[in-house]
CSV table of C-alpha atoms in Angstrom, one decimal:
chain,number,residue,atom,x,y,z
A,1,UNK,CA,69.7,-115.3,167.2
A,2,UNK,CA,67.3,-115.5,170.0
A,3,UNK,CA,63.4,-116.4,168.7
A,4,UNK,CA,61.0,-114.0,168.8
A,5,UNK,CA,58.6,-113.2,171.7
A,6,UNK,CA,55.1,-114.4,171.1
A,7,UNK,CA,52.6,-114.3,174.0
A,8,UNK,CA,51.7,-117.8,174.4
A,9,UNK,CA,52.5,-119.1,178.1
A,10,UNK,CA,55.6,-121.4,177.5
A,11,UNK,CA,57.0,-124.5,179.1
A,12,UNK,CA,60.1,-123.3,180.9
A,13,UNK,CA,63.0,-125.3,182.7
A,14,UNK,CA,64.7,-123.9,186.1
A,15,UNK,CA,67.6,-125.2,187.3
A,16,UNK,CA,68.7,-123.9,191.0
A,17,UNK,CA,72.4,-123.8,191.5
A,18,UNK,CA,72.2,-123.2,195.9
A,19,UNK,CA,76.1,-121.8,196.3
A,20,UNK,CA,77.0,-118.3,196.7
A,21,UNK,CA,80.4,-117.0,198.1
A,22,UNK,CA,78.5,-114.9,200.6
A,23,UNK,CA,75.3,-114.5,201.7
A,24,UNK,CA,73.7,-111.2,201.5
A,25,UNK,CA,71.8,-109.9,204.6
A,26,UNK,CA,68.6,-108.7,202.6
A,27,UNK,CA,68.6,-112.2,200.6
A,28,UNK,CA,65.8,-114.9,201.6
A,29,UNK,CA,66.4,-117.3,198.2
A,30,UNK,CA,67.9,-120.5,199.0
A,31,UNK,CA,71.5,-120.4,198.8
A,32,UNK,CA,74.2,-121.5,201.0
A,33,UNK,CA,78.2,-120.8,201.4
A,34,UNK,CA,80.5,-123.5,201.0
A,35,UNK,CA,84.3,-122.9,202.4
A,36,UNK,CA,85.5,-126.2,200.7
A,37,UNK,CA,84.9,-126.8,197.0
A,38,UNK,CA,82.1,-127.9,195.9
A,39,UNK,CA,81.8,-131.4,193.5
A,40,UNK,CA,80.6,-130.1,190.3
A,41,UNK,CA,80.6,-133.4,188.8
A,42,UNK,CA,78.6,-135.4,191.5
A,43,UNK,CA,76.1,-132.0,191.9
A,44,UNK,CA,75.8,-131.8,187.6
A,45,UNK,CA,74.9,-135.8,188.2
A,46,UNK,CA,72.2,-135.5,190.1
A,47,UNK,CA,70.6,-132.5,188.1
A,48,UNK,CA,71.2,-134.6,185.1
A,49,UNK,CA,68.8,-137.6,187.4
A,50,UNK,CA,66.3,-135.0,188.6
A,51,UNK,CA,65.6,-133.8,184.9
A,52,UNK,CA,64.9,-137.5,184.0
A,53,UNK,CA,62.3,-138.2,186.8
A,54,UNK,CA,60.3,-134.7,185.8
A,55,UNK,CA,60.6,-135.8,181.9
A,56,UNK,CA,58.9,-139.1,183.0
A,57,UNK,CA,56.2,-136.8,184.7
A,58,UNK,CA,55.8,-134.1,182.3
A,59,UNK,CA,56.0,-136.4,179.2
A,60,UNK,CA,57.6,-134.8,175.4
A,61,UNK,CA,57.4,-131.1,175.9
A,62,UNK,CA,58.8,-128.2,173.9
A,63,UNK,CA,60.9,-126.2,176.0
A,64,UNK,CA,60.4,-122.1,175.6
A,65,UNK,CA,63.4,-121.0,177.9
A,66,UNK,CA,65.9,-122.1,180.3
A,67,UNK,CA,66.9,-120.5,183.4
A,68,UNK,CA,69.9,-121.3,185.5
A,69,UNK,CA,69.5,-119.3,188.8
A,70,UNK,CA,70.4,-119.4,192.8
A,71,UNK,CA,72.6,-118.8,194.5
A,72,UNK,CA,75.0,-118.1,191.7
A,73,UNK,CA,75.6,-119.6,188.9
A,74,UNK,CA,78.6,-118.1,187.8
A,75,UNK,CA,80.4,-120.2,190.5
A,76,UNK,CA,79.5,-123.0,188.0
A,77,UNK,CA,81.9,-124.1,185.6
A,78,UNK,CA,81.3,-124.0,182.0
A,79,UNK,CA,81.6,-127.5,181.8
A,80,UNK,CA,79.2,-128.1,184.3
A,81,UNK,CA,76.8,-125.6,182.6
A,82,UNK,CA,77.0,-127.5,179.3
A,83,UNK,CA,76.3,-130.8,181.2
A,84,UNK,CA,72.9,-129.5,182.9
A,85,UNK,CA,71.9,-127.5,179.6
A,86,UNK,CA,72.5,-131.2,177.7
A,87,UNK,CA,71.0,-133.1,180.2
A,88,UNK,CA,67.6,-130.6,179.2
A,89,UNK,CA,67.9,-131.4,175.8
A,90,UNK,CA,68.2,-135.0,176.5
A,91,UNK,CA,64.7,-135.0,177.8
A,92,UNK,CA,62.7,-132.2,175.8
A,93,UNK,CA,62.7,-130.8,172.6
A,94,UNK,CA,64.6,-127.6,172.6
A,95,UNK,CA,64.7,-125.7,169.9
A,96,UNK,CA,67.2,-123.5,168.5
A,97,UNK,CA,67.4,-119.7,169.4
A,98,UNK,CA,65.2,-120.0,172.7
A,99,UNK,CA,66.4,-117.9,176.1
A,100,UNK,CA,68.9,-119.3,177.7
A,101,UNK,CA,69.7,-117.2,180.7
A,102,UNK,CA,72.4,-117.1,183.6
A,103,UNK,CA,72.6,-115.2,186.8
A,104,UNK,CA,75.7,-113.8,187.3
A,105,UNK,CA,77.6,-112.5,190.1
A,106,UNK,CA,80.3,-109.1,189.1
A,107,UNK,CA,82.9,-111.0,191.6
A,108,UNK,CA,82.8,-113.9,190.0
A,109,UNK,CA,83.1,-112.4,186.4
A,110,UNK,CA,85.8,-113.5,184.4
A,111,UNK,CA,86.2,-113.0,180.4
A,112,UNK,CA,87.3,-116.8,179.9
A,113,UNK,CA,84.3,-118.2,182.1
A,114,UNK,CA,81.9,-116.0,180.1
A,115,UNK,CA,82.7,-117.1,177.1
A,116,UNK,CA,82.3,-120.8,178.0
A,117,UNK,CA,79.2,-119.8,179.2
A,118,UNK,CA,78.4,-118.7,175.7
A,119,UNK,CA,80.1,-121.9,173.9
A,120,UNK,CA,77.4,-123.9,176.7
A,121,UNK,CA,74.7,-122.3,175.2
A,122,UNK,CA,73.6,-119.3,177.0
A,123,UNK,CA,72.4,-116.3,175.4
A,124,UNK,CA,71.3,-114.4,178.0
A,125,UNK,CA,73.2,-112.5,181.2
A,126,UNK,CA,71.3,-111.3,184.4
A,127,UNK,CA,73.6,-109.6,186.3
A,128,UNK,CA,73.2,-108.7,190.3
A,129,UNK,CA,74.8,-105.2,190.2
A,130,UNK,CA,72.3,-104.0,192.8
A,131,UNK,CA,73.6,-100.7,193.3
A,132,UNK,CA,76.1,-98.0,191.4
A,133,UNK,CA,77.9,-96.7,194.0
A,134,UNK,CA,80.5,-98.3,197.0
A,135,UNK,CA,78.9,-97.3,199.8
A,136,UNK,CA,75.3,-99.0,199.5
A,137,UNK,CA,77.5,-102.5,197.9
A,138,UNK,CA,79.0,-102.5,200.8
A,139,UNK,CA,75.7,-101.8,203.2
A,140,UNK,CA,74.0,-105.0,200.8
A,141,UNK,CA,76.8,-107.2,201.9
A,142,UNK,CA,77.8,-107.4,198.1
A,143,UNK,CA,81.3,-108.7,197.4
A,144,UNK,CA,82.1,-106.0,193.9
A,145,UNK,CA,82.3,-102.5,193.9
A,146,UNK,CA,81.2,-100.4,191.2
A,147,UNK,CA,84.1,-100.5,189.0
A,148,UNK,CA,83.8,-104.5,189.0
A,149,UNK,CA,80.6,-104.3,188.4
A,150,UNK,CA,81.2,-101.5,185.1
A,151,UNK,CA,83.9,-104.1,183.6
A,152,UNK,CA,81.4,-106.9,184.2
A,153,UNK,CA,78.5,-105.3,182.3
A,154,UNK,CA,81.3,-104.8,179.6
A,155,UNK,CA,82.2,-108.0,179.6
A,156,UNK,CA,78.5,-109.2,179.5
A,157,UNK,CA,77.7,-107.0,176.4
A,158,UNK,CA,80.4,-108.2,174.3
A,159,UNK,CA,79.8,-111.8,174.9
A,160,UNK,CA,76.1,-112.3,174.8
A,161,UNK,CA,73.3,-111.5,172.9
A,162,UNK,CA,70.9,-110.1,176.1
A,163,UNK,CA,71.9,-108.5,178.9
A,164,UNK,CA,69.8,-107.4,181.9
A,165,UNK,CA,70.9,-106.5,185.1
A,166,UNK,CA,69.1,-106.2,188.6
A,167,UNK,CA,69.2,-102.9,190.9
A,168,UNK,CA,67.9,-102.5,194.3
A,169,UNK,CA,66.0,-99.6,195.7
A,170,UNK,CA,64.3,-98.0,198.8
A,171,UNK,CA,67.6,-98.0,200.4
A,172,UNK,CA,68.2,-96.1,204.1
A,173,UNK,CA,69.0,-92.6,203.1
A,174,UNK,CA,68.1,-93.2,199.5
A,175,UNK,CA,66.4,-90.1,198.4
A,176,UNK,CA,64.8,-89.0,195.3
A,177,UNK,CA,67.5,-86.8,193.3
A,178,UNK,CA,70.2,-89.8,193.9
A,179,UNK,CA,68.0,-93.0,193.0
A,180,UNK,CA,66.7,-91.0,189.9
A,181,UNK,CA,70.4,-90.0,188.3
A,182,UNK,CA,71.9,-94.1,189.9
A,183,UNK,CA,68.8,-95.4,187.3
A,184,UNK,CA,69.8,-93.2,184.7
A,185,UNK,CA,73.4,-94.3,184.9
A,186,UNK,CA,72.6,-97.8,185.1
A,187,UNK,CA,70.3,-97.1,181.6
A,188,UNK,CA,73.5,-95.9,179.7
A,189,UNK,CA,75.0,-99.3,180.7
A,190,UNK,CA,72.0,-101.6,180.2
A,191,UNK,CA,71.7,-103.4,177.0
A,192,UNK,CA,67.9,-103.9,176.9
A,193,UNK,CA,66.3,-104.9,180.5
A,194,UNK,CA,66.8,-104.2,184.1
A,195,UNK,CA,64.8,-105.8,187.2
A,196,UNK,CA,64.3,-102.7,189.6
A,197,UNK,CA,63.2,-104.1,193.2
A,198,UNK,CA,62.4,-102.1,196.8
A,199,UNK,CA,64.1,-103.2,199.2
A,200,UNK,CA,61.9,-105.1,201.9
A,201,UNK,CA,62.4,-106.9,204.9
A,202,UNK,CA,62.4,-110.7,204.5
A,203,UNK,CA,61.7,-113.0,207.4
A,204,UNK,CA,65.1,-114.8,208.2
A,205,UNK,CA,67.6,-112.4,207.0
A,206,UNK,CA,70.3,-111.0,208.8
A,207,UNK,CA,68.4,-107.2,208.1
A,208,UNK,CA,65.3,-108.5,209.7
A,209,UNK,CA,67.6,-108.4,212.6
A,210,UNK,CA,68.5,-105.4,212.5
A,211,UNK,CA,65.7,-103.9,211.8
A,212,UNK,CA,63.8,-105.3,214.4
A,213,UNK,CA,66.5,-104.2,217.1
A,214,UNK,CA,65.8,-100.7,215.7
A,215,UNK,CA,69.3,-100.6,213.9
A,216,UNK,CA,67.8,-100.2,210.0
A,217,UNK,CA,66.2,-97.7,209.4
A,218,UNK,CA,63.7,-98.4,206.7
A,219,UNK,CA,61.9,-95.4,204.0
A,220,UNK,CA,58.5,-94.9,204.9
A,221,UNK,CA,55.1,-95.7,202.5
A,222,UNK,CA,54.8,-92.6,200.8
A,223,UNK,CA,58.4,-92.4,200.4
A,224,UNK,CA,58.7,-95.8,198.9
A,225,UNK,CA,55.7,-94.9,196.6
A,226,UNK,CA,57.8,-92.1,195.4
A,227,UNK,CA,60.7,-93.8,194.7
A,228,UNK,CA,58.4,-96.6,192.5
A,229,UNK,CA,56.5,-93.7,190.4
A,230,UNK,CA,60.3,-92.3,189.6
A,231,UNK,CA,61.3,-95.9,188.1
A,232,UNK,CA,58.5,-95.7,185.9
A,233,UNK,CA,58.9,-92.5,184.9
A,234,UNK,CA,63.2,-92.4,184.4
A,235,UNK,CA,62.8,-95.8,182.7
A,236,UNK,CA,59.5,-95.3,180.2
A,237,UNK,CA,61.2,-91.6,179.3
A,238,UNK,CA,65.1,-93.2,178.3
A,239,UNK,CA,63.3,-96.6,176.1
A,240,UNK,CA,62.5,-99.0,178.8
A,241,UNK,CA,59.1,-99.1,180.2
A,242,UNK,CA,57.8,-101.2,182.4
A,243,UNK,CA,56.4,-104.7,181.1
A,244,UNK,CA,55.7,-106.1,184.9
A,245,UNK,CA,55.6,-104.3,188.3
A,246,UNK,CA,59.7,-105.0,188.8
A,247,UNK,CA,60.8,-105.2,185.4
A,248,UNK,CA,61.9,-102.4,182.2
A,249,UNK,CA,63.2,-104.0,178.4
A,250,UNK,CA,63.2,-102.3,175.3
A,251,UNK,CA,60.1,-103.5,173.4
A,252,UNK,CA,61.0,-107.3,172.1
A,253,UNK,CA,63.5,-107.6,174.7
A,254,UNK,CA,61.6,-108.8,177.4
A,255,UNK,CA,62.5,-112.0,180.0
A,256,UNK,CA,60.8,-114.5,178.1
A,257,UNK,CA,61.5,-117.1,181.2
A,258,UNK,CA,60.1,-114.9,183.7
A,259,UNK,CA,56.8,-114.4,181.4
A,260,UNK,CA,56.5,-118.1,181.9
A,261,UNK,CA,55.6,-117.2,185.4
A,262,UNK,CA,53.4,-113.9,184.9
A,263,UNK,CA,51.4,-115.7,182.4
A,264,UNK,CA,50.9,-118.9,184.2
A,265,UNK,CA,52.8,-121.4,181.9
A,266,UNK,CA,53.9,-124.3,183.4
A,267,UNK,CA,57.7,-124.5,184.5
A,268,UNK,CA,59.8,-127.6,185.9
A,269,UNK,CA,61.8,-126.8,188.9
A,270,UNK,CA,65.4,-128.8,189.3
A,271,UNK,CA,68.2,-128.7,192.0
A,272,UNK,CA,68.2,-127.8,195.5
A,273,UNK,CA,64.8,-125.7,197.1
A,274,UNK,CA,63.5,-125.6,193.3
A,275,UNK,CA,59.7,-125.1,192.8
A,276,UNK,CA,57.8,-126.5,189.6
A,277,UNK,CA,54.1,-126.0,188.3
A,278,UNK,CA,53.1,-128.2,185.7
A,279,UNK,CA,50.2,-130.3,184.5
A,280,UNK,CA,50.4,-133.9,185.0
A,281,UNK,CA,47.4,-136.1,183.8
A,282,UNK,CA,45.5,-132.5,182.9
A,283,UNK,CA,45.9,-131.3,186.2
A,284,UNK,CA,48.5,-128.3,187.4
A,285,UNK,CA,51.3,-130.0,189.8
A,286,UNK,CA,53.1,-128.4,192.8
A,287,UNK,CA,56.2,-129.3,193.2
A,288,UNK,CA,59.3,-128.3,195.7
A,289,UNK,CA,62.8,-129.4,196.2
A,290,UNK,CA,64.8,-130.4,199.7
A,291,UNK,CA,66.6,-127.2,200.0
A,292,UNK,CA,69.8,-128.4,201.8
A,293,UNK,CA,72.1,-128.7,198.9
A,294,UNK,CA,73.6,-132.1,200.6
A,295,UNK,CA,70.5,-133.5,201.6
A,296,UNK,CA,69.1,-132.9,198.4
A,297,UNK,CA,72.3,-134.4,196.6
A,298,UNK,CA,71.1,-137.2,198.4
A,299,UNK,CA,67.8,-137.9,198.0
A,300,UNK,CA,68.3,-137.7,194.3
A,301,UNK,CA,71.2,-140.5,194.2
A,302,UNK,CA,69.1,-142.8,196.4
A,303,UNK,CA,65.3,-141.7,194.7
A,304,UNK,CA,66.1,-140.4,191.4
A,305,UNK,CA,64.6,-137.1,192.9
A,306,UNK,CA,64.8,-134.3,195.7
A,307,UNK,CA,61.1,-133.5,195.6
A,308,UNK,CA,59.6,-133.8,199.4
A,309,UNK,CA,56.3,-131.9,198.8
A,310,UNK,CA,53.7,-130.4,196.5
A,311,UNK,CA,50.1,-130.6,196.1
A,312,UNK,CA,47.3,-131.1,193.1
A,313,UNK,CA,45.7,-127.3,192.9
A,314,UNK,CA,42.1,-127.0,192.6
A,315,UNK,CA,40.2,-125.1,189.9
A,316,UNK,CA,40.1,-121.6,192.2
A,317,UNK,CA,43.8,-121.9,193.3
A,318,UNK,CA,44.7,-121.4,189.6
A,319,UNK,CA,42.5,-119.1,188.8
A,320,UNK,CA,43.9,-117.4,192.0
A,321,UNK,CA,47.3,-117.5,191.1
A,322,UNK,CA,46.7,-116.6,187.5
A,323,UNK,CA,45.3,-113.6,188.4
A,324,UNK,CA,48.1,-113.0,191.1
A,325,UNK,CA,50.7,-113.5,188.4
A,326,UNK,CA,49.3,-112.2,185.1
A,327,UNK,CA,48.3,-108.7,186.9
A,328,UNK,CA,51.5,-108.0,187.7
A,329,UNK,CA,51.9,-107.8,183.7
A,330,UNK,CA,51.3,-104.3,182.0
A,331,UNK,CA,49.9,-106.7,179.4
A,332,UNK,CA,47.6,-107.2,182.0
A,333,UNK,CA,44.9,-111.0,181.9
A,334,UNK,CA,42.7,-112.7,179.6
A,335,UNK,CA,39.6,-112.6,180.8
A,336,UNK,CA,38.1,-115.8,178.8
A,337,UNK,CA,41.1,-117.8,180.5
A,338,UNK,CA,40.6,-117.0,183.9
A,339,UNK,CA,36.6,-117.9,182.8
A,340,UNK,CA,38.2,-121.7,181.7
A,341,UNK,CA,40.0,-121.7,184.6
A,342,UNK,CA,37.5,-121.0,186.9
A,343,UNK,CA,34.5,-121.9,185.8
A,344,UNK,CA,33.2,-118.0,186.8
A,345,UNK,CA,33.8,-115.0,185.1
A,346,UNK,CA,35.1,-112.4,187.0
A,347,UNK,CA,32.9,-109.9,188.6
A,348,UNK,CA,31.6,-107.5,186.5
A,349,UNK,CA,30.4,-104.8,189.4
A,350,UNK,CA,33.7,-105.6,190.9
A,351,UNK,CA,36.0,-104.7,188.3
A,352,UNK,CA,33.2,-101.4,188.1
A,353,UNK,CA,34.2,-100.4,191.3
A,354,UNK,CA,37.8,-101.5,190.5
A,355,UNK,CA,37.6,-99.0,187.5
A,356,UNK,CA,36.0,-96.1,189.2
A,357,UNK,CA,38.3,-96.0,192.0
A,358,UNK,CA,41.2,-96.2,189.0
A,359,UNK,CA,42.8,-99.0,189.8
A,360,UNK,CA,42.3,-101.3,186.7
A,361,UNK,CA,41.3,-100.7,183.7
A,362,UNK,CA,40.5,-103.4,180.1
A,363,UNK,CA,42.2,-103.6,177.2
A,364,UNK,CA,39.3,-103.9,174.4
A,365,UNK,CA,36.6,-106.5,175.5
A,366,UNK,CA,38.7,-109.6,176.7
A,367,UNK,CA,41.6,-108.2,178.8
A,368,UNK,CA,41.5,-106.5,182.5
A,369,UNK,CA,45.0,-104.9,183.5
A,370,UNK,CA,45.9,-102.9,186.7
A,371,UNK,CA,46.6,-99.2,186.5
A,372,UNK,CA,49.8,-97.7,187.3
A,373,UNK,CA,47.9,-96.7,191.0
A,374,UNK,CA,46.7,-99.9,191.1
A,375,UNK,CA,50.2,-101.9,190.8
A,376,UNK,CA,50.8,-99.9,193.9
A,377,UNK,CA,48.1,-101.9,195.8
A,378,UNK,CA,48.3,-105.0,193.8
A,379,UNK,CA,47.8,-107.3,196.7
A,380,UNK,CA,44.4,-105.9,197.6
A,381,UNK,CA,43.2,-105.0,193.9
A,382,UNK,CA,43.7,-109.2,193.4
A,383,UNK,CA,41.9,-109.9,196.8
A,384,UNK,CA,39.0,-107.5,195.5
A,385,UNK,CA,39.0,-109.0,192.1
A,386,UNK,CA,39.2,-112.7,194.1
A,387,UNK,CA,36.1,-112.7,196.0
A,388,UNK,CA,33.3,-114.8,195.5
């Protein structure tokens, strides 16, 4: 049984697993396609090292969820996924029943492999479906079509506790009437959370391409905007509201890992391209990974470590970022946090304005949240809010 969700900001664990049999043309994350097999054994290793050198730097911490992400995961043995999620264990306390949660691809979905996954340790499936019907798989360079990805989700909610399962859309030709009856299909499948994301164009992908030569033709703003309000609406009317700008659960069913993020917890980052924030000697730690799987394989058998960067934030970058991250949250901020943070409260004619134009809004006397319009403009409202 998986503990309950409290609202305290966690200590998470990600591990980055960089392979992927393809690589999809919208998809800036770091992962990288091998045509030779990869060595599980020598990679696992290395994660195993890496988790050492971050215990040394962290000190004893209890661990609040685990995340094994890329890439994909589900290219990963079993075995190897018991080895990282012991080599965690060896270095924090873990308690039982915490969220354990793997990415999973529908190609690479097999019965047997899920339920070593489960026998491993993990509790928790997120599944990159990304669309219910053949046609736009095909246009998001996925390698399942929809009936893979139905036997998949099956095979998910029979094995695990938790299932969630991503869906993008804002697609070319996407309009209202379609994307409105694909999310209530999807909600008939899902066991409590989705991740709903618009497409955009990311710098370095093969649709950036495209789109620059005029060959993808994008939805416009207001179109876009339409598309958003209907997720809120489809999802809040069949049981899953929205908890965060991207993300729908059934109440308790929430990601606790990704919460970690949204309200600022701290988080080590392992494996290839990972990132890490963390206090080290009371002071929140940047930390990022070589991202070339080899190189980083490397690094980490010569150093004990792949980290080649990161930086010591100052009091105003966290309070930045806080408010960057924890808005995104319906649950919205704490307002005597970001104060700590800080060493300002926030401004009070600011947030006025803020209010009056409806874009935020507080929740008794010491929380501030945006507004449904103002998760729309999210970017500005925390610029607004972020001014001196």
């Amino acid at each position: 049984m998986i503990t309950p969700l409290d609202r305290t900001p966690g200590f998470g664990i990600y591990l980055h697993w960089p392979f992927c049999a393809a690589k999809c043309p919208y998809c800036d994350f770091n992962s990288h396609v091998r045509h030779q097999p990869v060595d599980q054994e020598r990679f696992a290793a290395a994660f195993e090292r890496e988790l050492a050198t971050m215990r040394a730097r962290t000190g004893p911490r209890t661990v609040t969820s685990i995340f094994l992400g890329g890439g994909t995961p589900s290219l990963m043995e079993p075995r190897t996924v018991g080895a990282l999620l012991d080599a965690v264990a060896a270095n924090w306390n873990v308690p039982d029943g915490i969220e354990v949660t793997l990415e999973a691809n529908p190609s690479s979905v097999e019965a047997d492999r899920f339920r070593g996954y489960r026998a491993a340790g993990v509790n928790r499936v997120s599944l990159g479906v990304q669309a219910l019907n053949d046609r736009d798989l095909k246009f998001l360079g996925r390698l399942h079509n929809v009936e893979e990805a139905l036997k998949a989700i099956g095979l998910a909610r029979e094995t695990f506790p938790r299932l969630s399962f991503d869906l993008i859309y804002a697609r070319p030709g996407q309009n209202e009437e379609a994307w409105a009856e694909e999310l209530r299909q999807a909600i008939g499948h899902a066991a409590d959370h989705l991740s709903l994301y618009q497409l955009t164009i990311e710098e370095g992908t093969r649709f950036q391409l495209l789109h620059a030569a005029g060959k993808l033709d994008m939805p416009d703003g207001d179109h876009a905007a339409r598309l958003y309000e209907i997720t809120q609406e489809v999802t809040a009317a069949h049981g899953l509201p929205a908890y965060e700008i991207s993300n729908h659960a059934r109440p308790g069913a929430e990601s606790r890992h990704n919460l970690v993020y949204w309200r600022y917890g701290e988080y080590v980052g392992v494996g290839p391209g990972a990132h890490g924030r963390f206090i080290e000697n009371g002071r929140r730690h940047v930390t990022f990974t070589e991202k070339m799987p080899e190189t980083w394989l490397e690094r980490v058998e010569t150093k004990g470590h792949g980290v080649i960067g990161g930086e010591v934030l100052t009091h105003d970058e966290e309070a930045d970022e806080f408010l960057l991250m924890g808005l995104r949250l319906v649950e919205g901020i704490d307002l005597p946090r970001y104060e700590a943070l800080s060493g300002r409260a926030l401004s009070n004619s600011r947030i006025a304005v803020l209010q009056e134009e409806g874009l935020v809004e507080p929740i008794g006397n010491t929380r501030l949240r945006a507004t449904p319009q103002g998760m729309i403009v999210l970017d500005a409202v925390v610029a607004d809010l972020a001014r001196e």
